[in-house]
Amino acid sequence: MMSARSSARSAARQPASNSRPIRSAVSFRCALMPACSLDRLSPVVLLLTVPLAMLGAVPDDVASKDACLAYLYHLAWEAVGQALGPVAVVGKGLLASIVRQWLDLDEHPHLVEAKALSVIVTSNRWERWREALEAASESATILLLAFPGRNEGLPPFNPLASEYLYDKQLTIRAVGKASHSTIRYNIAWILEEMSAKRLDCNALTGEPISANQLGWAYAELDARRSDKPTYVMEW
C-alpha cells in the first residue's frame, strides 16, 4: 500500500521516451565499496548494485558511478512508498542516506526519532533494531530493508519483546522485493531523475577509486574519516 502522496508521485514517474544519447549498461563496470561498519552499510559486497539485464540503457549524461546506485534507489523508494505518517529512519549508511533523500524530495512529514508511525530500518545491528522498536509508536509499521542480526550473533535482549511487539501492536514488514518488470520500470525512471539532476548522487560517493586503493578505502570508511557513506570502485 502506498500513501496518497507517493501514489500521486508514482503516476508522474514515466520514463522519458526520447532520443537522447544512451549507452549500454555493459559499457561500464563499477562496484560499490562495502563499509567495514555494519552501521554504515551491510558487509555484503554489492559488486554490481543491479543485475545488468535490469539496468537497461543508461542516459549518456548519467555517470557510471551514479548509475550503479540505481538499484539502491529502487529499494529505498519501495520502502518510502509504504511509509505513512511521521517516519523514523534507523541506520547511518548509504541506504539510509538514500531513504532520507527520497523523503526530502517527496515532501514527507518531518523525520522523527520517536513516536513514528513508520520506521524504516537499514542497519543489521541489534542495537539499531532496539532503536527501531523504541522509535515506533502504537500500531506502527516497521519496514525492513536490512536483516536484523545478520553477522551479529545472539542479541543481548529479546528482539520480539512483548513491551514492544504486543503492547504497541506493531507490524513488521520486509520491503524491497519486486518483480523484474517493476524493477526495470523503477530503474528507468530513477535514471531519468539522475539525468535531470533531481537526485543528489554526489552526496553519496566521491570520485571513483581504482582497485589498488581498496585497502585505503576500507581504512577511511572504518575510521569514519570520509564524509561519504561509500566509495565506488572502477575496474
XYZ file of N, CA, C and O in Angstrom, residues 54-122:
276
model
N 18.600 -5.822 -15.794
C 17.548 -4.940 -15.302
C 17.920 -3.477 -15.464
O 17.057 -2.609 -15.449
N 19.211 -3.178 -15.602
C 19.641 -1.791 -15.692
C 19.271 -1.186 -17.029
O 18.877 -0.036 -17.121
N 19.352 -1.963 -18.101
C 18.942 -1.465 -19.406
C 19.848 -0.363 -19.906
O 21.036 -0.316 -19.618
N 19.255 0.565 -20.660
C 20.021 1.655 -21.255
C 20.223 2.774 -20.253
O 19.310 3.168 -19.534
N 21.432 3.304 -20.203
C 21.783 4.372 -19.272
C 21.931 5.676 -20.047
O 22.674 5.732 -21.030
N 21.212 6.738 -19.662
C 21.388 8.024 -20.344
C 22.850 8.425 -20.362
O 23.579 8.227 -19.387
N 23.284 8.987 -21.455
C 24.695 9.292 -21.636
C 25.195 10.340 -20.654
O 26.395 10.424 -20.401
N 24.287 11.135 -20.115
C 24.710 12.169 -19.175
C 24.629 11.718 -17.714
O 24.769 12.529 -16.807
N 24.415 10.421 -17.495
C 24.441 9.864 -16.139
C 25.763 9.130 -15.962
O 26.053 8.176 -16.689
N 26.570 9.568 -15.009
C 27.881 8.958 -14.781
C 27.721 7.517 -14.313
O 26.754 7.169 -13.623
N 28.675 6.685 -14.687
C 28.631 5.279 -14.280
C 28.600 5.128 -12.765
O 27.913 4.266 -12.224
N 29.340 5.989 -12.059
C 29.380 5.899 -10.597
C 28.023 6.207 -9.980
O 27.716 5.753 -8.874
N 27.196 6.969 -10.693
C 25.850 7.255 -10.216
C 24.876 6.155 -10.632
O 24.000 5.748 -9.850
N 25.021 5.668 -11.860
C 24.108 4.635 -12.358
C 24.169 3.371 -11.512
O 23.158 2.679 -11.347
N 25.329 3.058 -10.940
C 25.426 1.835 -10.150
C 24.704 1.950 -8.817
O 24.552 0.963 -8.099
N 24.197 3.152 -8.498
C 23.394 3.335 -7.293
C 21.907 3.098 -7.555
O 21.101 3.111 -6.624
N 21.550 2.884 -8.818
C 20.138 2.883 -9.202
C 19.312 1.846 -8.432
O 18.181 2.123 -8.034
N 19.875 0.659 -8.233
C 19.093 -0.379 -7.557
C 18.841 -0.031 -6.092
O 17.767 -0.318 -5.549
N 19.815 0.598 -5.440
C 19.607 1.015 -4.060
C 18.544 2.105 -3.983
O 17.745 2.149 -3.036
N 18.534 2.998 -4.974
C 17.462 3.997 -5.022
C 16.107 3.310 -5.181
O 15.110 3.743 -4.602
N 16.073 2.239 -5.980
C 14.833 1.475 -6.136
C 14.393 0.862 -4.806
O 13.222 0.967 -4.415
N 15.310 0.219 -4.092
C 14.972 -0.387 -2.810
C 14.436 0.662 -1.832
O 13.422 0.450 -1.157
N 15.123 1.789 -1.768
C 14.706 2.846 -0.850
C 13.326 3.386 -1.224
O 12.495 3.658 -0.355
N 13.073 3.518 -2.522
C 11.773 4.014 -2.971
C 10.662 3.051 -2.568
O 9.579 3.475 -2.179
N 10.921 1.749 -2.666
C 9.909 0.771 -2.290
C 9.536 0.920 -0.815
O 8.375 0.731 -0.439
N 10.496 1.256 0.029
C 10.209 1.459 1.449
C 9.471 2.770 1.674
O 8.468 2.818 2.402
N 9.947 3.835 1.050
C 9.319 5.149 1.224
C 7.871 5.123 0.732
O 6.983 5.746 1.317
N 7.620 4.364 -0.342
C 6.272 4.285 -0.878
C 5.277 3.647 0.066
O 4.066 3.833 -0.084
N 5.768 2.905 1.056
C 4.877 2.248 2.025
C 4.853 2.959 3.374
O 4.176 2.507 4.296
N 5.604 4.033 3.479
C 5.692 4.750 4.755
C 4.540 5.741 4.893
O 4.259 6.521 3.978
N 3.881 5.703 6.033
C 2.768 6.608 6.320
C 3.060 7.391 7.586
O 3.689 6.881 8.509
N 2.580 8.625 7.635
C 2.705 9.416 8.844
C 4.138 9.808 9.142
O 5.023 9.686 8.291
N 4.409 10.257 10.355
C 5.782 10.588 10.743
C 6.680 9.354 10.584
O 6.300 8.245 10.955
N 7.865 9.573 10.030
C 8.765 8.468 9.689
C 10.084 8.606 10.433
O 10.653 9.693 10.527
N 10.567 7.490 10.954
C 11.915 7.414 11.520
C 12.756 6.516 10.629
O 12.277 5.477 10.170
N 13.986 6.923 10.365
C 14.920 6.117 9.583
C 16.026 5.665 10.521
O 16.723 6.488 11.118
N 16.176 4.353 10.666
C 17.170 3.796 11.580
C 18.327 3.231 10.768
O 18.152 2.303 9.986
N 19.495 3.796 10.951
C 20.682 3.421 10.200
C 21.418 4.670 9.772
O 20.826 5.751 9.672
N 22.724 4.532 9.515
C 23.544 5.691 9.187
C 24.331 5.505 7.897
O 25.214 6.289 7.590
N 24.031 4.468 7.144
C 24.832 4.160 5.984
C 24.272 4.687 4.680
O 23.432 5.588 4.641
N 24.756 4.080 3.585
C 24.385 4.514 2.248
C 22.892 4.404 2.010
O 22.248 5.337 1.518
N 22.307 3.263 2.352
C 20.887 3.061 2.097
C 20.046 4.042 2.903
O 19.044 4.580 2.409
N 20.424 4.299 4.147
C 19.703 5.276 4.963
C 19.774 6.665 4.346
O 18.786 7.417 4.352
N 20.920 7.020 3.796
C 21.073 8.327 3.159
C 20.141 8.456 1.957
O 19.553 9.522 1.719
N 20.008 7.374 1.191
C 19.139 7.403 0.018
C 17.678 7.485 0.441
O 16.879 8.216 -0.170
N 17.301 6.753 1.489
C 15.928 6.835 2.007
C 15.610 8.279 2.392
O 14.543 8.815 2.056
N 16.530 8.930 3.087
C 16.293 10.312 3.508
C 16.181 11.248 2.308
O 15.408 12.211 2.334
N 16.951 10.990 1.252
C 16.804 11.791 0.030
C 15.400 11.695 -0.524
O 14.785 12.700 -0.895
N 14.881 10.471 -0.630
C 13.520 10.290 -1.155
C 12.503 11.006 -0.272
O 11.563 11.642 -0.780
N 12.647 10.892 1.037
C 11.696 11.541 1.930
C 11.722 13.049 1.760
O 10.678 13.712 1.782
N 12.908 13.617 1.570
C 13.023 15.058 1.351
C 12.368 15.462 0.031
O 11.625 16.447 -0.036
N 12.636 14.697 -1.034
C 12.078 15.027 -2.344
C 10.570 14.865 -2.365
O 9.858 15.590 -3.065
N 10.068 13.919 -1.592
C 8.636 13.629 -1.588
C 7.863 14.541 -0.638
O 6.661 14.377 -0.449
N 8.577 15.502 -0.040
C 7.958 16.440 0.893
C 7.174 15.694 1.983
O 6.043 16.022 2.335
N 7.802 14.652 2.484
C 7.172 13.818 3.500
C 7.121 14.560 4.834
O 7.956 15.438 5.077
N 6.135 14.250 5.662
C 6.140 14.840 7.009
C 7.513 14.676 7.665
O 8.223 13.717 7.406
N 7.868 15.614 8.475
C 9.220 15.679 9.007
C 9.652 14.363 9.642
O 8.853 13.632 10.219
N 10.942 14.106 9.519
C 11.511 12.915 10.137
C 11.475 13.058 11.649
O 11.641 14.157 12.189
N 11.260 11.956 12.315
C 11.196 11.973 13.774
C 12.116 10.896 14.323
O 12.557 10.001 13.606
N 12.423 10.997 15.597
C 13.239 9.989 16.263
C 12.410 9.144 17.230
O 12.898 8.143 17.747
N 11.194 9.553 17.474
C 10.325 8.808 18.381
C 8.872 8.979 17.935
O 8.547 9.894 17.180
N 8.011 8.062 18.397
C 6.590 8.106 18.087
C 6.338 8.153 16.579
O 5.495 8.900 16.088
N 7.092 7.328 15.850
C 6.942 7.266 14.394
C 5.864 6.261 14.025
O 5.789 5.169 14.608
N 5.054 6.613 13.039
C 4.051 5.676 12.549
C 4.675 4.660 11.596
O 4.166 3.554 11.432
N 5.774 5.046 10.966
C 6.545 4.135 10.112
C 8.017 4.249 10.489
O 8.532 5.353 10.671
N 8.686 3.109 10.606
C 10.113 3.077 10.913
C 10.806 2.270 9.821
O 10.491 1.096 9.622
N 11.717 2.899 9.095
C 12.458 2.231 8.029
C 13.825 1.838 8.578
O 14.593 2.699 9.017
N 14.116 0.544 8.562
C 15.352 0.021 9.158
C 16.322 -0.367 8.052
O 16.004 -1.189 7.191
N 17.525 0.214 8.081
C 18.534 -0.061 7.056
C 19.806 -0.670 7.631
O 20.780 -0.861 6.905
